[in-house]
């Protein structure tokens, strides 16, 4: 029990692990009079510092970026794309996660509230689930649009996407609630399986869309249809996010028993979850980089930061 309480004071471990909720009562929270995020890792602080730096980066960059995404979606609501509802939910969840990081620091250093611990565990559950699932929904939308355009036209009604969004939200809140309660055996495997499923689905989508786009080119043509090229770039960017943010923990966490306990707690776990956390900044920045105009930002600034290709005259 003493070792568990000691590990419970870790910044990421207390919030991301599935220790029994009995370890997180008021007594356990108040048992540590001198708090440090490096407890148990005083001689191996690099992983924890890296995680803390990512958390701060999400607060400074991620929150404003997600707010800009939401502002743009609201501004263009009269001419929405079919994926906007998924992107909006994803941006809202990421902004919520960023704000809860601020609450976490206040709770760690000032409040020391058991309710604060539970609220943070819930927010991490939201982050773990909403990201991969909503990205999978965006990919599904593009997949149907490219490979099954007739069916896509029949399924353009917003009610289908609202229904799918409700399903994802129910799964997200169920997972987050279970994480908050704690004590479930092998609960970490749910997160690993979820990310593996999302990753596999993204790969299948990309390969299928690439195959379809190559077939759509006519004889002697090198240019793709603009809409299909846009869909491919969107799905490809999602795949890059999935690989860079979600694959590292999936690749490392299943081998927990092969690491020395202290190495896993102080290095592997905080670094693995840091890759997941940074997606709250990478995802909105990727979205904003494709826009011609970003709310509240001058056009000169947008042009410098934008990755959107400018139209060039053809030489052929």
CSV table of N, CA and C in Angstrom, one decimal, residues 45-188:
chain,number,residue,atom,x,y,z
A,45,UNK,N,14.3,12.0,-13.7
A,45,UNK,CA,13.2,13.0,-13.9
A,45,UNK,C,12.9,13.4,-15.4
A,46,UNK,N,13.7,12.9,-16.3
A,46,UNK,CA,13.6,13.3,-17.7
A,46,UNK,C,12.2,13.0,-18.3
A,47,UNK,N,11.7,11.8,-18.0
A,47,UNK,CA,10.4,11.4,-18.6
A,47,UNK,C,9.3,12.3,-18.0
A,48,UNK,N,9.3,12.6,-16.7
A,48,UNK,CA,8.3,13.4,-16.1
A,48,UNK,C,8.4,14.8,-16.6
A,49,UNK,N,9.6,15.4,-16.7
A,49,UNK,CA,9.8,16.7,-17.2
A,49,UNK,C,9.2,16.8,-18.7
A,50,UNK,N,9.5,15.8,-19.5
A,50,UNK,CA,8.9,15.8,-20.8
A,50,UNK,C,7.4,15.8,-20.8
A,51,UNK,N,6.8,15.0,-20.0
A,51,UNK,CA,5.3,15.0,-19.9
A,51,UNK,C,4.8,16.3,-19.4
A,52,UNK,N,5.4,17.0,-18.4
A,52,UNK,CA,5.0,18.3,-17.9
A,52,UNK,C,5.1,19.3,-19.0
A,53,UNK,N,6.2,19.2,-19.8
A,53,UNK,CA,6.4,20.2,-20.9
A,53,UNK,C,5.3,20.1,-21.9
A,54,UNK,N,4.9,18.9,-22.2
A,54,UNK,CA,3.8,18.7,-23.2
A,54,UNK,C,2.5,19.2,-22.6
A,55,UNK,N,2.3,19.0,-21.4
A,55,UNK,CA,1.0,19.5,-20.7
A,55,UNK,C,1.0,21.0,-20.8
A,56,UNK,N,2.1,21.7,-20.5
A,56,UNK,CA,2.1,23.1,-20.6
A,56,UNK,C,2.0,23.6,-22.1
A,57,UNK,N,2.5,22.9,-23.0
A,57,UNK,CA,2.4,23.2,-24.4
A,57,UNK,C,1.0,23.2,-24.8
A,58,UNK,N,0.2,22.1,-24.3
A,58,UNK,CA,-1.2,22.0,-24.7
A,58,UNK,C,-2.0,23.2,-24.1
A,59,UNK,N,-1.6,23.6,-23.0
A,59,UNK,CA,-2.3,24.8,-22.4
A,59,UNK,C,-2.1,26.1,-23.2
A,60,UNK,N,-0.8,26.3,-23.5
A,60,UNK,CA,-0.4,27.5,-24.2
A,60,UNK,C,-0.8,27.6,-25.6
A,61,UNK,N,-0.6,26.5,-26.4
A,61,UNK,CA,-0.9,26.4,-27.8
A,61,UNK,C,-2.2,25.7,-28.1
A,62,UNK,N,-2.4,24.6,-27.4
A,62,UNK,CA,-3.6,23.7,-27.8
A,62,UNK,C,-4.9,24.3,-27.5
A,63,UNK,N,-5.1,25.0,-26.4
A,63,UNK,CA,-6.4,25.6,-26.0
A,63,UNK,C,-6.8,26.7,-27.1
A,64,UNK,N,-5.9,27.7,-27.3
A,64,UNK,CA,-6.3,28.6,-28.4
A,64,UNK,C,-6.5,28.0,-29.7
A,65,UNK,N,-5.7,27.0,-30.1
A,65,UNK,CA,-5.9,26.4,-31.4
A,65,UNK,C,-7.2,25.7,-31.5
A,66,UNK,N,-7.6,25.0,-30.5
A,66,UNK,CA,-9.0,24.3,-30.5
A,66,UNK,C,-10.1,25.3,-30.5
A,67,UNK,N,-9.9,26.5,-29.8
A,67,UNK,CA,-10.9,27.5,-29.8
A,67,UNK,C,-11.1,28.1,-31.2
A,68,UNK,N,-10.0,28.3,-31.9
A,68,UNK,CA,-10.0,28.8,-33.3
A,68,UNK,C,-10.7,27.8,-34.2
A,69,UNK,N,-10.5,26.5,-34.0
A,69,UNK,CA,-11.2,25.5,-34.8
A,69,UNK,C,-12.7,25.6,-34.6
A,70,UNK,N,-13.1,25.7,-33.3
A,70,UNK,CA,-14.5,25.8,-33.0
A,70,UNK,C,-15.1,27.1,-33.6
A,71,UNK,N,-14.3,28.2,-33.6
A,71,UNK,CA,-14.8,29.5,-34.1
A,71,UNK,C,-15.0,29.4,-35.6
A,72,UNK,N,-14.0,28.7,-36.3
A,72,UNK,CA,-14.2,28.5,-37.7
A,72,UNK,C,-15.3,27.7,-38.1
A,73,UNK,N,-15.6,26.6,-37.4
A,73,UNK,CA,-16.7,25.7,-37.6
A,73,UNK,C,-18.0,26.5,-37.4
A,74,UNK,N,-18.1,27.3,-36.4
A,74,UNK,CA,-19.3,28.1,-36.2
A,74,UNK,C,-19.5,29.1,-37.3
A,75,UNK,N,-18.4,29.7,-37.7
A,75,UNK,CA,-18.4,30.7,-38.8
A,75,UNK,C,-18.9,30.1,-40.1
A,76,UNK,N,-18.5,28.9,-40.4
A,76,UNK,CA,-18.9,28.2,-41.7
A,76,UNK,C,-20.0,27.3,-41.5
A,77,UNK,N,-20.8,27.4,-40.5
A,77,UNK,CA,-21.9,26.5,-40.2
A,77,UNK,C,-23.0,26.5,-41.3
A,78,UNK,N,-23.1,27.6,-42.1
A,78,UNK,CA,-24.1,27.6,-43.2
A,78,UNK,C,-23.6,26.8,-44.4
A,79,UNK,N,-22.3,26.6,-44.5
A,79,UNK,CA,-21.8,25.7,-45.6
A,79,UNK,C,-20.9,24.7,-45.0
A,80,UNK,N,-21.4,23.8,-44.1
A,80,UNK,CA,-20.6,22.8,-43.4
A,80,UNK,C,-20.2,21.7,-44.3
A,81,UNK,N,-19.0,21.1,-44.0
A,81,UNK,CA,-18.7,19.8,-44.6
A,81,UNK,C,-19.3,18.7,-43.8
A,82,UNK,N,-19.3,17.5,-44.3
A,82,UNK,CA,-20.0,16.4,-43.6
A,82,UNK,C,-19.2,16.0,-42.4
A,83,UNK,N,-18.0,16.3,-42.3
A,83,UNK,CA,-17.2,15.9,-41.1
A,83,UNK,C,-17.1,16.9,-40.0
A,84,UNK,N,-17.7,18.1,-40.2
A,84,UNK,CA,-17.6,19.2,-39.3
A,84,UNK,C,-18.1,18.8,-37.9
A,85,UNK,N,-19.1,18.0,-37.8
A,85,UNK,CA,-19.7,17.6,-36.4
A,85,UNK,C,-18.6,16.8,-35.7
A,86,UNK,N,-17.9,16.0,-36.4
A,86,UNK,CA,-16.9,15.2,-35.7
A,86,UNK,C,-15.7,16.0,-35.3
A,87,UNK,N,-15.3,16.9,-36.2
A,87,UNK,CA,-14.2,17.8,-35.9
A,87,UNK,C,-14.5,18.8,-34.8
A,88,UNK,N,-15.7,19.2,-34.8
A,88,UNK,CA,-16.2,20.1,-33.7
A,88,UNK,C,-16.1,19.4,-32.3
A,89,UNK,N,-16.6,18.2,-32.3
A,89,UNK,CA,-16.6,17.5,-31.0
A,89,UNK,C,-15.2,17.2,-30.6
A,90,UNK,N,-14.3,16.8,-31.5
A,90,UNK,CA,-12.9,16.6,-31.2
A,90,UNK,C,-12.2,17.8,-30.7
A,91,UNK,N,-12.5,19.0,-31.3
A,91,UNK,CA,-11.9,20.2,-30.8
A,91,UNK,C,-12.4,20.6,-29.4
A,92,UNK,N,-13.7,20.4,-29.2
A,92,UNK,CA,-14.3,20.7,-27.9
A,92,UNK,C,-13.7,19.8,-26.8
A,93,UNK,N,-13.5,18.5,-27.1
A,93,UNK,CA,-12.9,17.6,-26.1
A,93,UNK,C,-11.5,17.9,-25.8
A,94,UNK,N,-10.7,18.3,-26.9
A,94,UNK,CA,-9.3,18.7,-26.7
A,94,UNK,C,-9.2,20.0,-25.9
A,95,UNK,N,-10.1,20.9,-26.1
A,95,UNK,CA,-10.1,22.2,-25.3
A,95,UNK,C,-10.4,21.9,-23.9
A,96,UNK,N,-11.4,21.0,-23.7
A,96,UNK,CA,-11.8,20.6,-22.3
A,96,UNK,C,-10.6,20.0,-21.6
A,97,UNK,N,-9.9,19.1,-22.3
A,97,UNK,CA,-8.7,18.4,-21.7
A,97,UNK,C,-7.7,19.4,-21.4
A,98,UNK,N,-7.5,20.4,-22.2
A,98,UNK,CA,-6.5,21.5,-21.9
A,98,UNK,C,-6.8,22.3,-20.6
A,99,UNK,N,-8.1,22.7,-20.5
A,99,UNK,CA,-8.5,23.4,-19.4
A,99,UNK,C,-8.4,22.6,-18.1
A,100,UNK,N,-8.7,21.2,-18.2
A,100,UNK,CA,-8.6,20.4,-17.0
A,100,UNK,C,-7.1,20.2,-16.6
A,101,UNK,N,-6.2,20.4,-17.5
A,101,UNK,CA,-4.8,20.4,-17.1
A,101,UNK,C,-4.5,21.5,-16.1
A,102,UNK,N,-5.1,22.7,-16.4
A,102,UNK,CA,-4.9,23.8,-15.4
A,102,UNK,C,-5.5,23.4,-14.1
A,103,UNK,N,-6.7,22.8,-14.1
A,103,UNK,CA,-7.3,22.3,-12.8
A,103,UNK,C,-6.4,21.3,-12.1
A,104,UNK,N,-5.7,20.5,-12.9
A,104,UNK,CA,-4.9,19.4,-12.3
A,104,UNK,C,-3.7,20.1,-11.5
A,105,UNK,N,-3.1,21.1,-12.1
A,105,UNK,CA,-2.0,21.8,-11.5
A,105,UNK,C,-2.5,22.4,-10.2
A,106,UNK,N,-3.6,23.1,-10.2
A,106,UNK,CA,-4.2,23.7,-9.0
A,106,UNK,C,-4.5,22.7,-8.0
A,107,UNK,N,-5.0,21.5,-8.4
A,107,UNK,CA,-5.3,20.5,-7.4
A,107,UNK,C,-4.0,19.9,-6.8
A,108,UNK,N,-3.0,19.7,-7.6
A,108,UNK,CA,-1.8,19.1,-7.1
A,108,UNK,C,-1.1,20.0,-6.1
A,109,UNK,N,-1.1,21.3,-6.4
A,109,UNK,CA,-0.3,22.2,-5.5
A,109,UNK,C,-1.1,23.0,-4.5
A,110,UNK,N,-2.4,23.0,-4.7
A,110,UNK,CA,-3.2,23.9,-3.8
A,110,UNK,C,-4.4,23.1,-3.1
A,111,UNK,N,-5.3,22.6,-3.9
A,111,UNK,CA,-6.6,22.1,-3.3
A,111,UNK,C,-6.4,20.7,-2.7
A,112,UNK,N,-5.6,19.8,-3.3
A,112,UNK,CA,-5.5,18.5,-2.8
A,112,UNK,C,-6.8,17.8,-2.6
A,113,UNK,N,-7.7,18.0,-3.5
A,113,UNK,CA,-9.1,17.5,-3.3
A,113,UNK,C,-9.3,16.1,-3.9
A,114,UNK,N,-9.9,15.2,-3.2
A,114,UNK,CA,-10.2,13.8,-3.8
A,114,UNK,C,-11.1,14.0,-5.0
A,115,UNK,N,-12.1,14.9,-5.0
A,115,UNK,CA,-13.0,15.2,-6.1
A,115,UNK,C,-12.1,15.6,-7.3
A,116,UNK,N,-11.1,16.4,-7.0
A,116,UNK,CA,-10.2,16.9,-8.1
A,116,UNK,C,-9.5,15.7,-8.8
A,117,UNK,N,-9.0,14.8,-8.0
A,117,UNK,CA,-8.4,13.6,-8.6
A,117,UNK,C,-9.4,12.9,-9.5
A,118,UNK,N,-10.6,12.7,-9.0
A,118,UNK,CA,-11.6,11.9,-9.8
A,118,UNK,C,-11.9,12.7,-11.1
A,119,UNK,N,-12.0,14.0,-11.0
A,119,UNK,CA,-12.3,14.8,-12.2
A,119,UNK,C,-11.2,14.7,-13.2
A,120,UNK,N,-10.0,14.7,-12.8
A,120,UNK,CA,-8.9,14.6,-13.7
A,120,UNK,C,-8.8,13.2,-14.3
A,121,UNK,N,-9.1,12.2,-13.6
A,121,UNK,CA,-9.1,10.8,-14.1
A,121,UNK,C,-10.2,10.7,-15.2
A,122,UNK,N,-11.3,11.4,-14.9
A,122,UNK,CA,-12.4,11.4,-15.9
A,122,UNK,C,-12.0,12.1,-17.2
A,123,UNK,N,-11.3,13.2,-17.1
A,123,UNK,CA,-10.8,14.0,-18.2
A,123,UNK,C,-9.8,13.2,-19.1
A,124,UNK,N,-9.0,12.4,-18.4
A,124,UNK,CA,-8.0,11.6,-19.1
A,124,UNK,C,-8.7,10.4,-19.8
A,125,UNK,N,-9.8,9.9,-19.2
A,125,UNK,CA,-10.6,8.9,-19.9
A,125,UNK,C,-11.3,9.5,-21.2
A,126,UNK,N,-11.7,10.7,-21.1
A,126,UNK,CA,-12.3,11.4,-22.2
A,126,UNK,C,-11.3,11.5,-23.3
A,127,UNK,N,-10.1,11.9,-23.0
A,127,UNK,CA,-9.0,12.1,-23.9
A,127,UNK,C,-8.6,10.8,-24.6
A,128,UNK,N,-8.5,9.8,-23.8
A,128,UNK,CA,-8.1,8.5,-24.3
A,128,UNK,C,-9.0,7.9,-25.4
A,129,UNK,N,-10.3,8.2,-25.2
A,129,UNK,CA,-11.4,7.6,-26.1
A,129,UNK,C,-11.8,8.5,-27.2
A,130,UNK,N,-12.1,9.8,-26.9
A,130,UNK,CA,-12.7,10.7,-27.9
A,130,UNK,C,-11.8,10.9,-29.1
A,131,UNK,N,-10.5,11.0,-28.8
A,131,UNK,CA,-9.6,11.3,-29.9
A,131,UNK,C,-9.6,10.2,-31.0
A,132,UNK,N,-9.2,8.9,-30.6
A,132,UNK,CA,-9.2,7.9,-31.7
A,132,UNK,C,-10.6,7.7,-32.3
A,133,UNK,N,-11.7,7.7,-31.5
A,133,UNK,CA,-13.0,7.4,-32.1
A,133,UNK,C,-13.5,8.5,-33.0
A,134,UNK,N,-13.3,9.8,-32.7
A,134,UNK,CA,-13.8,10.8,-33.6
A,134,UNK,C,-12.9,10.9,-34.8
A,135,UNK,N,-11.6,10.6,-34.7
A,135,UNK,CA,-10.8,10.6,-35.9
A,135,UNK,C,-11.2,9.4,-36.8
A,136,UNK,N,-11.6,8.3,-36.2
A,136,UNK,CA,-12.1,7.2,-37.0
A,136,UNK,C,-13.4,7.6,-37.7
A,137,UNK,N,-14.2,8.4,-37.1
A,137,UNK,CA,-15.4,8.8,-37.7
A,137,UNK,C,-15.2,9.7,-38.9
A,138,UNK,N,-14.2,10.6,-38.8
A,138,UNK,CA,-13.8,11.5,-39.9
A,138,UNK,C,-13.3,10.6,-41.1
A,139,UNK,N,-12.5,9.6,-40.7
A,139,UNK,CA,-11.9,8.7,-41.8
A,139,UNK,C,-13.0,7.9,-42.4
A,140,UNK,N,-14.0,7.5,-41.6
A,140,UNK,CA,-15.1,6.7,-42.2
A,140,UNK,C,-15.9,7.6,-43.2
A,141,UNK,N,-16.1,8.9,-42.8
A,141,UNK,CA,-16.9,9.8,-43.7
A,141,UNK,C,-16.1,10.0,-45.0
A,142,UNK,N,-14.8,10.2,-45.0
A,142,UNK,CA,-14.1,10.3,-46.2
A,142,UNK,C,-14.0,9.0,-47.0
A,143,UNK,N,-13.9,7.9,-46.3
A,143,UNK,CA,-13.9,6.6,-46.9
A,143,UNK,C,-15.1,6.4,-47.8
A,144,UNK,N,-16.3,6.6,-47.2
A,144,UNK,CA,-17.6,6.5,-48.0
A,144,UNK,C,-17.7,7.5,-49.1
A,145,UNK,N,-17.2,8.7,-48.9
A,145,UNK,CA,-17.3,9.7,-49.9
A,145,UNK,C,-16.5,9.4,-51.1
A,146,UNK,N,-15.3,8.7,-50.9
A,146,UNK,CA,-14.5,8.4,-52.1
A,146,UNK,C,-14.8,7.1,-52.7
A,147,UNK,N,-15.1,6.1,-51.9
A,147,UNK,CA,-15.3,4.8,-52.5
A,147,UNK,C,-16.8,4.5,-52.8
A,148,UNK,N,-17.7,5.1,-52.1
A,148,UNK,CA,-19.1,4.9,-52.4
A,148,UNK,C,-19.9,6.2,-52.5
A,149,UNK,N,-19.6,7.0,-53.5
A,149,UNK,CA,-20.2,8.3,-53.7
A,149,UNK,C,-21.7,8.3,-53.7
A,150,UNK,N,-22.3,7.3,-54.3
A,150,UNK,CA,-23.8,7.2,-54.4
A,150,UNK,C,-24.3,7.0,-53.0
A,151,UNK,N,-23.8,6.1,-52.2
A,151,UNK,CA,-24.2,5.9,-50.9
A,151,UNK,C,-24.0,7.1,-50.0
A,152,UNK,N,-22.9,7.8,-50.3
A,152,UNK,CA,-22.5,9.0,-49.5
A,152,UNK,C,-23.6,10.0,-49.7
A,153,UNK,N,-24.0,10.2,-51.0
A,153,UNK,CA,-25.1,11.2,-51.3
A,153,UNK,C,-26.4,10.8,-50.6
A,154,UNK,N,-26.7,9.6,-50.4
A,154,UNK,CA,-27.9,9.2,-49.7
A,154,UNK,C,-27.8,9.3,-48.2
A,155,UNK,N,-26.5,9.3,-47.7
A,155,UNK,CA,-26.3,9.4,-46.2
A,155,UNK,C,-25.8,10.8,-45.8
A,156,UNK,N,-26.0,11.8,-46.6
A,156,UNK,CA,-25.6,13.1,-46.3
A,156,UNK,C,-26.4,13.8,-45.2
A,157,UNK,N,-27.6,13.3,-44.9
A,157,UNK,CA,-28.4,13.9,-43.9
A,157,UNK,C,-27.6,13.9,-42.5
A,158,UNK,N,-27.7,15.0,-41.8
A,158,UNK,CA,-27.0,15.2,-40.6
A,158,UNK,C,-27.4,14.3,-39.5
A,159,UNK,N,-28.6,13.7,-39.6
A,159,UNK,CA,-29.1,12.8,-38.6
A,159,UNK,C,-28.2,11.6,-38.4
A,160,UNK,N,-27.6,11.1,-39.5
A,160,UNK,CA,-26.8,9.9,-39.4
A,160,UNK,C,-25.5,10.2,-38.6
A,161,UNK,N,-24.9,11.4,-38.8
A,161,UNK,CA,-23.7,11.8,-38.1
A,161,UNK,C,-24.0,12.2,-36.7
A,162,UNK,N,-25.2,12.7,-36.4
A,162,UNK,CA,-25.6,13.0,-35.0
A,162,UNK,C,-25.7,11.7,-34.3
A,163,UNK,N,-26.3,10.7,-34.9
A,163,UNK,CA,-26.4,9.4,-34.3
A,163,UNK,C,-25.1,8.7,-34.0
A,164,UNK,N,-24.2,8.8,-34.9
A,164,UNK,CA,-22.8,8.3,-34.7
A,164,UNK,C,-22.1,9.0,-33.6
A,165,UNK,N,-22.3,10.3,-33.6
A,165,UNK,CA,-21.7,11.2,-32.6
A,165,UNK,C,-22.2,10.8,-31.2
A,166,UNK,N,-23.5,10.6,-31.1
A,166,UNK,CA,-24.0,10.2,-29.8
A,166,UNK,C,-23.5,8.8,-29.3
A,167,UNK,N,-23.3,7.9,-30.2
A,167,UNK,CA,-22.7,6.6,-29.9
A,167,UNK,C,-21.3,6.8,-29.4
A,168,UNK,N,-20.5,7.6,-30.1
A,168,UNK,CA,-19.1,7.8,-29.6
A,168,UNK,C,-19.1,8.5,-28.3
A,169,UNK,N,-20.0,9.5,-28.0
A,169,UNK,CA,-20.0,10.2,-26.8
A,169,UNK,C,-20.4,9.2,-25.6
A,170,UNK,N,-21.3,8.3,-25.9
A,170,UNK,CA,-21.7,7.3,-24.9
A,170,UNK,C,-20.6,6.4,-24.5
A,171,UNK,N,-19.8,5.9,-25.6
A,171,UNK,CA,-18.7,5.1,-25.3
A,171,UNK,C,-17.6,5.9,-24.6
A,172,UNK,N,-17.4,7.1,-24.9
A,172,UNK,CA,-16.4,8.0,-24.3
A,172,UNK,C,-16.7,8.1,-22.8
A,173,UNK,N,-17.9,8.5,-22.5
A,173,UNK,CA,-18.3,8.8,-21.1
A,173,UNK,C,-18.4,7.5,-20.3
A,174,UNK,N,-18.7,6.4,-20.9
A,174,UNK,CA,-18.7,5.1,-20.2
A,174,UNK,C,-17.3,4.7,-19.8
A,175,UNK,N,-16.3,4.9,-20.8
A,175,UNK,CA,-14.9,4.6,-20.5
A,175,UNK,C,-14.4,5.5,-19.5
A,176,UNK,N,-14.6,6.8,-19.6
A,176,UNK,CA,-14.1,7.8,-18.7
A,176,UNK,C,-14.7,7.5,-17.2
A,177,UNK,N,-15.9,7.2,-17.1
A,177,UNK,CA,-16.5,6.9,-15.8
A,177,UNK,C,-15.8,5.6,-15.2
A,178,UNK,N,-15.6,4.6,-16.0
A,178,UNK,CA,-14.9,3.4,-15.5
A,178,UNK,C,-13.5,3.7,-15.0
A,179,UNK,N,-12.8,4.6,-15.8
A,179,UNK,CA,-11.5,5.0,-15.4
A,179,UNK,C,-11.5,5.8,-14.1
A,180,UNK,N,-12.5,6.6,-13.9
A,180,UNK,CA,-12.6,7.5,-12.7
A,180,UNK,C,-12.9,6.6,-11.5
A,181,UNK,N,-13.8,5.6,-11.7
A,181,UNK,CA,-14.1,4.7,-10.5
A,181,UNK,C,-12.9,3.9,-10.2
A,182,UNK,N,-12.2,3.3,-11.2
A,182,UNK,CA,-11.0,2.5,-11.0
A,182,UNK,C,-11.3,1.1,-10.4
A,183,UNK,N,-10.2,0.4,-10.3
A,183,UNK,CA,-10.4,-1.0,-9.7
A,183,UNK,C,-10.8,-2.1,-10.6
A,184,UNK,N,-10.9,-1.8,-11.9
A,184,UNK,CA,-11.3,-2.8,-12.9
A,184,UNK,C,-10.0,-3.5,-13.4
A,185,UNK,N,-10.0,-4.8,-13.3
A,185,UNK,CA,-8.8,-5.6,-13.7
A,185,UNK,C,-8.5,-5.5,-15.2
A,186,UNK,N,-7.2,-5.3,-15.5
A,186,UNK,CA,-6.7,-5.2,-16.9
A,186,UNK,C,-7.4,-4.1,-17.7
A,187,UNK,N,-7.8,-3.0,-17.1
A,187,UNK,CA,-8.5,-2.0,-17.7
A,187,UNK,C,-7.7,-1.3,-18.8
A,188,UNK,N,-6.3,-1.3,-18.6
A,188,UNK,CA,-5.5,-0.6,-19.6
A,188,UNK,C,-5.5,-1.3,-20.9
